[in-house]
Tab-separated table of C-alpha atoms and ligand atoms in Angstrom:
chain	number	residue	atom	x	y	z
A	1	MET	CA	93.589	129.215	75.162
A	2	PRO	CA	93.353	131.225	78.858
A	3	GLU	CA	95.572	133.401	80.054
A	4	PRO	CA	98.210	131.003	82.097
A	5	GLY	CA	97.965	130.371	85.535
A	6	PRO	CA	101.008	131.440	87.716
A	7	LEU	CA	101.544	127.622	88.409
A	8	GLU	CA	101.388	127.346	84.919
A	9	ILE	CA	104.212	130.218	84.078
A	10	GLU	CA	106.340	129.252	86.451
A	11	ILE	CA	106.072	125.276	85.337
A	12	ARG	CA	107.075	126.546	81.865
A	13	ARG	CA	109.834	128.681	83.460
A	14	ARG	CA	111.507	125.477	85.019
A	15	ILE	CA	111.079	123.467	81.520
A	16	ALA	CA	112.725	125.888	79.202
A	17	ALA	CA	115.592	126.482	81.374
A	18	ALA	CA	115.809	122.989	82.448
A	19	GLY	CA	114.289	121.128	80.143
A	20	PRO	CA	111.264	118.887	80.305
A	21	MET	CA	110.352	116.929	83.962
A	22	PRO	CA	108.930	113.453	84.761
A	23	VAL	CA	105.147	112.813	84.979
A	24	ALA	CA	105.767	112.632	88.846
A	25	GLN	CA	106.708	116.190	88.879
A	26	TYR	CA	104.383	118.348	87.550
A	27	MET	CA	101.509	115.939	89.426
A	28	THR	CA	103.530	117.216	92.395
A	29	LEU	CA	103.585	120.771	91.347
A	30	CYS	CA	100.686	120.584	90.967
A	31	LEU	CA	98.687	119.324	93.280
A	32	SER	CA	101.316	120.077	96.155
A	33	ASP	CA	103.649	122.962	95.459
A	34	PRO	CA	103.165	125.198	98.469
A	35	ALA	CA	101.922	128.363	97.257
A	36	HIS	CA	99.905	127.131	94.466
A	37	GLY	CA	98.370	123.753	94.158
A	38	TYR	CA	95.085	122.264	93.755
A	39	TYR	CA	95.528	120.345	97.039
A	40	THR	CA	97.820	123.109	99.328
A	41	THR	CA	95.786	125.880	98.590
A	42	ARG	CA	91.593	125.340	98.236
A	43	ASP	CA	88.691	122.592	99.053
A	44	PRO	CA	87.840	120.480	96.567
A	45	LEU	CA	84.897	117.899	98.192
A	46	GLY	CA	81.357	118.369	97.245
A	47	VAL	CA	78.765	119.138	95.401
A	48	SER	CA	79.837	122.531	94.347
A	49	GLY	CA	83.888	121.114	94.834
A	50	ASP	CA	84.993	119.325	91.888
A	51	PHE	CA	84.754	115.663	93.005
A	52	ILE	CA	82.475	114.140	95.839
A	53	THR	CA	83.815	110.762	97.087
A	54	ALA	CA	81.601	107.750	99.256
A	55	PRO	CA	81.762	109.461	102.397
A	56	GLU	CA	80.003	112.279	101.353
A	57	VAL	CA	78.221	110.400	99.282
A	58	SER	CA	76.398	108.539	102.761
A	59	GLN	CA	76.966	108.796	106.711
A	60	MET	CA	76.986	104.912	105.420
A	61	PHE	CA	80.269	104.987	104.232
A	62	GLY	CA	81.506	106.725	107.846
A	63	GLU	CA	80.057	104.480	110.084
A	64	LEU	CA	80.548	100.836	108.720
A	65	ILE	CA	84.276	102.452	109.057
A	66	GLY	CA	84.004	102.580	111.617
A	67	LEU	CA	82.553	99.186	113.154
A	68	TRP	CA	85.168	97.885	111.085
A	69	MET	CA	88.108	99.014	112.777
A	70	ALA	CA	86.055	98.594	115.809
A	71	ALA	CA	85.918	94.669	114.744
A	72	VAL	CA	89.717	95.055	114.092
A	73	TRP	CA	90.851	96.881	117.267
A	74	THR	CA	88.997	93.576	119.511
A	75	GLN	CA	91.032	91.305	117.149
A	76	MET	CA	93.788	93.281	118.559
A	77	GLY	CA	93.170	92.239	121.737
A	78	SER	CA	91.759	95.067	122.735
A	79	PRO	CA	95.093	97.310	123.449
A	80	GLU	CA	94.531	99.644	125.764
A	81	ASN	CA	95.461	102.401	123.500
A	82	VAL	CA	95.241	102.592	120.380
A	83	ARG	CA	96.234	105.305	117.719
A	84	ILE	CA	93.562	105.439	115.121
A	85	VAL	CA	94.865	107.496	111.611
A	86	GLU	CA	93.117	108.373	108.537
A	87	LEU	CA	95.496	109.552	105.298
A	88	GLY	CA	94.020	112.599	103.839
A	89	PRO	CA	90.839	112.880	106.049
A	90	GLY	CA	89.190	115.643	103.327
A	91	ARG	CA	86.307	117.482	105.269
A	92	GLY	CA	86.805	115.210	108.167
A	93	THR	CA	83.421	113.389	106.799
A	94	MET	CA	84.313	109.900	107.553
A	95	MET	CA	85.777	109.572	110.492
A	96	LYS	CA	82.764	112.158	111.995
A	97	ASP	CA	80.369	109.313	111.151
A	98	ALA	CA	83.591	105.992	112.345
A	99	MET	CA	83.793	108.251	115.744
A	100	ARG	CA	80.045	108.551	116.172
A	101	ALA	CA	79.179	104.674	115.639
A	102	VAL	CA	81.324	103.540	117.473
A	103	LYS	CA	79.957	105.498	120.118
A	104	VAL	CA	78.671	101.562	120.860
A	105	MET	CA	82.014	100.168	122.166
A	106	PRO	CA	82.480	103.173	125.235
A	107	LYS	CA	85.803	101.017	125.645
A	108	PHE	CA	87.510	102.113	122.310
A	109	ARG	CA	86.405	105.078	122.003
A	110	GLU	CA	88.395	105.405	126.169
A	111	ALA	CA	91.088	103.221	123.699
A	112	LEU	CA	91.862	105.604	120.559
A	113	VAL	CA	92.836	108.941	119.859
A	114	LEU	CA	92.716	110.626	116.284
A	115	HIS	CA	96.274	110.688	114.402
A	116	LEU	CA	95.056	112.696	110.999
A	117	VAL	CA	97.843	113.485	107.787
A	118	GLU	CA	96.641	116.397	105.348
A	119	ILE	CA	98.205	118.537	104.268
A	120	ASN	CA	96.244	121.142	103.132
A	121	THR	CA	95.253	124.135	106.119
A	122	ALA	CA	91.560	124.869	105.088
A	123	LEU	CA	90.427	121.203	105.212
A	124	ARG	CA	92.718	120.101	108.664
A	125	ALA	CA	89.775	122.959	110.060
A	126	GLN	CA	86.794	121.800	108.552
A	127	GLN	CA	88.230	118.121	110.228
A	128	GLU	CA	88.396	119.783	113.073
A	129	ALA	CA	85.113	121.323	112.864
A	130	ALA	CA	83.626	118.186	111.594
A	131	LEU	CA	85.283	116.230	114.821
A	132	GLU	CA	84.624	118.586	117.534
A	133	PRO	CA	80.955	117.788	118.729
A	134	GLN	CA	82.674	113.988	118.897
A	135	SER	CA	85.113	115.186	122.547
A	136	LEU	CA	88.520	113.462	121.710
A	137	PRO	CA	92.101	113.655	121.080
A	138	VAL	CA	92.868	115.018	117.756
A	139	PHE	CA	96.281	115.748	116.294
A	140	TRP	CA	97.655	116.205	112.433
A	141	HIS	CA	100.787	115.806	111.532
A	142	ALA	CA	102.164	115.783	107.733
A	143	SER	CA	102.900	112.529	106.636
A	144	LEU	CA	102.445	109.271	108.585
A	145	ASN	CA	106.093	109.101	109.772
A	146	GLU	CA	104.834	111.451	111.815
A	147	VAL	CA	102.732	109.437	113.789
A	148	PRO	CA	103.949	108.420	117.798
A	149	ALA	CA	105.322	105.561	117.727
A	150	GLY	CA	102.532	102.500	119.116
A	151	PRO	CA	99.405	99.843	117.642
A	152	ALA	CA	97.826	101.531	115.244
A	153	ILE	CA	95.008	101.268	112.102
A	154	ILE	CA	94.665	103.113	109.920
A	155	VAL	CA	92.013	104.236	107.010
A	156	ALA	CA	92.569	105.479	103.916
A	157	ASN	CA	90.545	106.726	101.063
A	158	GLU	CA	90.602	108.814	97.790
A	159	PHE	CA	94.789	109.013	98.970
A	160	PHE	CA	97.092	106.620	97.002
A	161	ASP	CA	95.062	108.311	93.924
A	162	ALA	CA	96.698	111.532	94.421
A	163	LEU	CA	99.834	110.389	94.820
A	164	PRO	CA	101.927	111.561	91.062
A	165	VAL	CA	102.754	109.379	89.209
A	166	ASN	CA	105.228	107.922	86.843
A	167	GLN	CA	104.240	106.878	83.185
A	168	ALA	CA	106.636	105.083	80.500
A	169	VAL	CA	106.126	105.084	76.846
A	170	LYS	CA	106.921	101.739	74.937
A	171	SER	CA	108.824	103.000	71.728
A	172	ALA	CA	111.372	100.161	68.896
A	173	ARG	CA	114.790	100.935	71.026
A	174	GLY	CA	112.222	100.346	74.860
A	175	TRP	CA	110.438	101.996	76.976
A	176	HIS	CA	111.388	105.873	77.545
A	177	GLU	CA	110.402	107.911	80.472
A	178	ARG	CA	106.705	109.835	79.153
A	179	GLN	CA	107.692	114.179	80.632
A	180	VAL	CA	105.536	117.665	80.174
A	181	GLY	CA	107.469	119.679	77.567
A	182	LEU	CA	106.520	122.328	76.165
A	183	ASP	CA	105.248	122.375	71.970
A	184	ALA	CA	106.607	125.276	69.169
A	185	ALA	CA	103.887	127.325	70.276
A	186	GLY	CA	105.124	127.219	74.122
A	187	HIS	CA	101.922	125.222	75.743
A	188	LEU	CA	102.761	122.576	78.114
A	189	ALA	CA	102.420	119.683	75.542
A	190	PHE	CA	103.744	115.634	76.966
A	191	THR	CA	106.965	114.701	76.012
A	192	ALA	CA	109.456	111.138	75.944
A	193	ALA	CA	112.717	111.039	76.824
A	194	ALA	CA	114.689	110.557	73.941
A	195	GLU	CA	116.166	108.008	75.217
A	196	PRO	CA	114.955	104.569	76.586
A	197	MET	CA	115.547	103.533	80.459
A	198	PRO	CA	118.115	100.877	80.321
A	199	HIS	CA	116.880	97.526	81.104
A	200	PHE	CA	113.323	99.045	83.053
A	201	GLU	CA	111.166	96.155	80.960
A	202	ARG	CA	112.412	93.826	84.183
A	203	LEU	CA	111.140	95.775	86.222
A	204	LEU	CA	107.707	95.085	84.820
A	205	PRO	CA	105.846	92.741	85.740
A	206	PRO	CA	104.400	90.244	82.482
A	207	ALA	CA	101.344	91.338	80.522
A	208	GLN	CA	103.530	95.118	80.783
A	209	ARG	CA	106.010	93.889	79.586
A	210	SER	CA	104.368	92.632	76.835
A	211	ALA	CA	102.526	95.171	75.839
A	212	PRO	CA	102.698	97.098	72.247
A	213	GLU	CA	104.298	99.668	70.566
A	214	GLY	CA	103.028	103.249	72.274
A	215	ALA	CA	101.674	101.347	75.521
A	216	ILE	CA	101.631	103.213	78.409
A	217	VAL	CA	102.741	102.582	82.360
A	218	GLU	CA	102.666	103.537	85.717
A	219	TRP	CA	104.032	103.411	88.625
A	220	ARG	CA	104.433	105.426	91.946
A	221	ASP	CA	107.350	105.913	94.440
A	222	GLY	CA	107.459	103.478	96.749
A	223	ALA	CA	107.860	105.951	99.431
A	224	ALA	CA	103.776	105.507	101.044
A	225	ALA	CA	103.384	102.068	100.740
A	226	PHE	CA	107.091	101.566	102.427
A	227	ASP	CA	105.733	103.630	105.453
A	228	LEU	CA	102.500	102.153	105.925
A	229	GLY	CA	104.047	98.389	105.520
A	230	ARG	CA	106.352	99.378	108.254
A	231	ARG	CA	104.518	101.510	110.557
A	232	LEU	CA	102.258	98.495	110.622
A	233	LYS	CA	105.748	95.278	111.084
A	234	ARG	CA	107.455	97.667	113.767
A	235	ASP	CA	103.586	98.551	116.218
A	236	GLY	CA	101.411	96.041	115.265
A	237	GLY	CA	97.582	97.518	114.173
A	238	ALA	CA	95.544	96.969	110.042
A	239	ALA	CA	94.755	99.335	107.093
A	240	LEU	CA	91.841	99.448	105.380
A	241	VAL	CA	92.913	101.415	101.982
A	242	ILE	CA	90.353	101.923	99.672
A	243	ASP	CA	90.196	103.595	96.153
A	244	TYR	CA	90.278	103.646	92.476
A	245	GLY	CA	91.666	101.451	90.511
A	246	HIS	CA	92.841	98.092	89.364
A	247	ALA	CA	93.917	94.837	90.849
A	248	ASP	CA	96.499	93.500	88.672
A	249	SER	CA	99.583	95.423	87.066
A	250	ALA	CA	97.572	96.474	83.576
A	251	ALA	CA	99.248	98.804	80.695
A	252	GLY	CA	97.667	101.793	79.862
A	253	ASP	CA	97.562	105.079	80.510
A	254	THR	CA	94.807	106.517	83.934
A	255	LEU	CA	96.871	110.134	84.712
A	256	GLN	CA	92.502	111.948	84.484
A	257	ALA	CA	92.356	115.844	85.462
A	258	VAL	CA	88.817	116.731	87.206
A	259	GLY	CA	86.835	119.990	87.915
A	260	GLN	CA	83.551	120.782	87.662
A	261	HIS	CA	82.252	117.276	88.139
A	262	ALA	CA	83.909	117.024	84.490
A	263	TYR	CA	87.340	115.700	83.320
A	264	ALA	CA	89.437	117.928	82.430
A	265	ASP	CA	92.512	118.232	79.887
A	266	PRO	CA	95.839	117.321	82.348
A	267	LEU	CA	97.929	120.189	81.260
A	268	SER	CA	95.222	122.513	81.219
A	269	GLY	CA	95.488	124.957	84.333
A	270	PRO	CA	97.320	123.544	86.337
A	271	GLY	CA	97.142	123.533	89.921
A	272	THR	CA	93.613	125.156	89.385
A	273	ILE	CA	92.112	121.532	88.542
A	274	ASP	CA	92.353	117.767	90.566
A	275	LEU	CA	94.989	114.754	88.671
A	276	THR	CA	94.841	111.316	90.059
A	277	ALA	CA	96.014	108.417	88.979
A	278	HIS	CA	94.578	104.830	89.294
A	279	VAL	CA	96.183	102.652	92.113
A	280	ASP	CA	97.220	99.462	91.060
A	281	PHE	CA	96.554	97.344	94.395
A	282	ALA	CA	98.608	95.083	93.112
A	283	ALA	CA	102.207	96.859	93.214
A	284	LEU	CA	100.743	98.541	96.388
A	285	THR	CA	100.045	95.064	98.199
A	286	ARG	CA	103.829	93.770	96.705
A	287	ALA	CA	104.963	97.234	98.435
A	288	VAL	CA	103.254	96.510	101.658
A	289	GLU	CA	104.072	93.376	101.644
A	290	ALA	CA	107.367	93.828	101.028
A	291	MET	CA	107.904	95.361	104.622
A	292	GLY	CA	106.853	91.838	106.157
A	293	VAL	CA	103.286	92.003	106.501
A	294	GLN	CA	99.730	90.572	105.518
A	295	GLY	CA	97.434	91.703	102.146
A	296	TYR	CA	94.514	90.616	101.531
A	297	GLY	CA	92.089	91.954	98.472
A	298	PRO	CA	92.120	93.367	96.786
A	299	ILE	CA	88.466	93.017	96.903
A	300	THR	CA	85.096	95.611	95.429
A	301	GLN	CA	84.074	98.414	97.738
A	302	ALA	CA	80.670	96.954	96.907
A	303	GLN	CA	81.299	93.763	98.008
A	304	LEU	CA	83.562	95.757	101.163
A	305	LEU	CA	79.601	97.675	102.252
A	306	ARG	CA	78.035	94.329	101.795
A	307	ARG	CA	79.757	92.080	103.844
A	308	LEU	CA	79.710	95.403	106.691
A	309	GLY	CA	76.177	95.319	106.366
A	310	ILE	CA	75.330	97.955	104.256
A	311	ASP	CA	71.999	96.853	103.347
A	312	SER	CA	71.102	95.723	107.231
A	313	ARG	CA	72.548	100.058	107.731
A	314	ALA	CA	69.947	101.590	105.161
A	315	ALA	CA	66.917	99.177	106.195
A	316	THR	CA	67.797	100.357	109.812
A	317	LEU	CA	67.668	104.426	108.185
A	318	LYS	CA	65.302	103.259	106.447
A	319	SER	CA	62.672	102.297	108.694
A	320	LYS	CA	63.273	105.911	110.812
A	321	ALA	CA	63.079	107.993	107.492
A	322	SER	CA	60.939	109.842	105.542
A	323	SER	CA	59.352	109.474	102.129
A	324	ALA	CA	62.099	111.921	100.286
A	325	GLN	CA	64.854	110.492	102.739
A	326	ILE	CA	64.036	106.824	101.806
A	327	ALA	CA	64.798	107.466	97.865
A	328	GLU	CA	68.389	109.404	99.034
A	329	ILE	CA	68.791	106.629	101.292
A	330	ASP	CA	68.313	103.723	97.876
A	331	ALA	CA	70.293	106.196	95.611
A	332	ALA	CA	73.034	106.812	98.006
A	333	LEU	CA	72.967	102.627	98.612
A	334	ALA	CA	72.999	102.219	94.959
A	335	ARG	CA	75.676	105.002	94.247
A	336	LEU	CA	78.070	103.243	96.718
A	337	THR	CA	77.571	99.587	95.857
A	338	GLY	CA	76.927	99.988	91.243
A	339	GLU	CA	78.089	98.899	89.178
A	340	GLY	CA	78.860	100.234	85.938
A	341	ARG	CA	80.464	103.610	84.842
A	342	THR	CA	77.256	106.210	87.898
A	343	GLY	CA	78.395	103.073	90.470
A	344	MET	CA	81.376	103.133	92.613
A	345	GLY	CA	80.721	99.279	93.508
A	346	THR	CA	83.643	97.399	91.242
A	347	LEU	CA	85.137	100.676	90.245
A	348	PHE	CA	86.152	100.896	93.776
A	349	LYS	CA	88.338	98.764	95.579
A	350	ALA	CA	89.861	97.322	99.154
A	351	ALA	CA	92.815	95.897	100.408
A	352	ALA	CA	94.070	94.998	103.832
A	353	TYR	CA	97.749	95.439	105.539
A	354	THR	CA	97.743	93.616	108.494
A	355	HIS	CA	100.928	92.833	110.823
A	356	PRO	CA	101.206	88.969	110.367
A	357	SER	CA	99.828	88.375	114.110
A	358	LEU	CA	96.579	89.520	113.894
A	359	GLY	CA	94.388	87.462	111.351
A	360	THR	CA	91.933	88.091	109.194
A	361	PRO	CA	90.519	91.376	108.759
A	362	PRO	CA	86.828	91.908	109.281
A	363	ALA	CA	85.229	91.647	105.826
A	364	PHE	CA	88.210	90.291	103.810
A	365	ALA	CA	87.795	86.063	104.884
A	366	THR	CA	87.527	84.412	101.204
B	401	LIG	N1	89.153	110.772	102.421
B	401	LIG	C1	88.286	112.319	102.189
B	401	LIG	C2	89.391	112.932	100.768
B	401	LIG	C3	89.947	112.241	99.879
B	401	LIG	S1	90.403	113.704	98.534
B	401	LIG	C4	87.513	111.483	100.825
B	401	LIG	O1	86.863	110.201	101.177
B	401	LIG	O2	86.532	111.959	101.193
B	401	LIG	C5	91.872	113.050	98.720
B	401	LIG	C6	93.142	114.063	100.586
B	401	LIG	O3	93.778	114.203	101.046
B	401	LIG	C7	92.391	115.689	100.533
B	401	LIG	O4	92.051	115.630	102.286
B	401	LIG	C8	93.959	115.887	100.280
B	401	LIG	O5	94.609	117.312	101.094
B	401	LIG	C9	94.594	115.322	100.134
B	401	LIG	N2	96.047	114.536	100.619
B	401	LIG	C10	96.495	114.927	99.848
B	401	LIG	N3	97.920	115.077	99.013
B	401	LIG	C11	98.589	114.265	100.673
B	401	LIG	C12	99.490	114.353	101.006
B	401	LIG	N4	100.511	114.268	100.374
B	401	LIG	N5	99.850	114.351	102.035
B	401	LIG	C13	98.728	114.168	103.016
B	401	LIG	N6	97.665	114.864	102.446
B	401	LIG	C14	97.170	114.934	101.082
């Protein structure tokens, strides 16, 4: 066993003093503790980091998202001022590629102001550097609620999976909140609250309600989804949410830790590993639609990118490329749209949310 780091010592101290903590509280501390949290202290992305995301795989991803945003702006009636909002922009790669791609629509570029929602100061600096050559106005915020009012186009790739998730485990007596406590040796261990949560089962969709004993269900605090829906309903516009997850609410433990491109134990090294859980798109859509906006999808990432024209974009890039570059473009295309374990095409999904007056957003017509 490695020596516990500062955050693990703090978490053990809190549990010893106050008892086991809910999984969501553990996840919040691991990811966003101001001094030792994973997202507050490091750059997790890229080949040298812990994981790689779609915009880091290929410029085609951000370019197509840029064209989606430009088409939505046209659908909105080409307003003179529009806020382009990205939740959790990472290294700024997606927005950089998007803004380069929309140079073909100068009126859109003149109308937009970028608003980036980011809690990681190191990543904010990288985003600023990535976007600098675009000479566009950029503002940073700690949450969506800080973005000034007005019509907005909101995009989020791999943002919602990083938001804390709650868990409950089923026993013969009902559903017990799953917690992080200490085992006999004083190490972090998953535990369950002694008493079941009364009436919890009534809130669950049927597939989860009928799960067998020992099953785990997950749910997120709806705040981020409610904020998104409320904003679109009040000010107009649309959002595109891309993440890995499932289309329907099912039982299952999806909490996972990733460090150095390999799966790790979620309880090992708090603050030094990334913790995520699948996005339950059905639950996300219920929460956003509760605010009076229209939800579309989810469709798979492969469907999204194909409908936005990734195949012809790849062909154009290849026509100007060396044979080594052609192989790279083909590999990126396979990674972004491929099925199965190595591809992101079906594991990742996309949902869109719009003000009811907008109509079906690009790529979501059935
Ligand atoms: N969208 C990027 C990065 C994904 S990683 C990409 O696809 O490459 C998640 C991003 O969300 C990081 O930028 C992280 O710092 C940010 N983030 C995580 N939790 C956040 C929160 N609660 N508020 C704002 N940003 C957050």
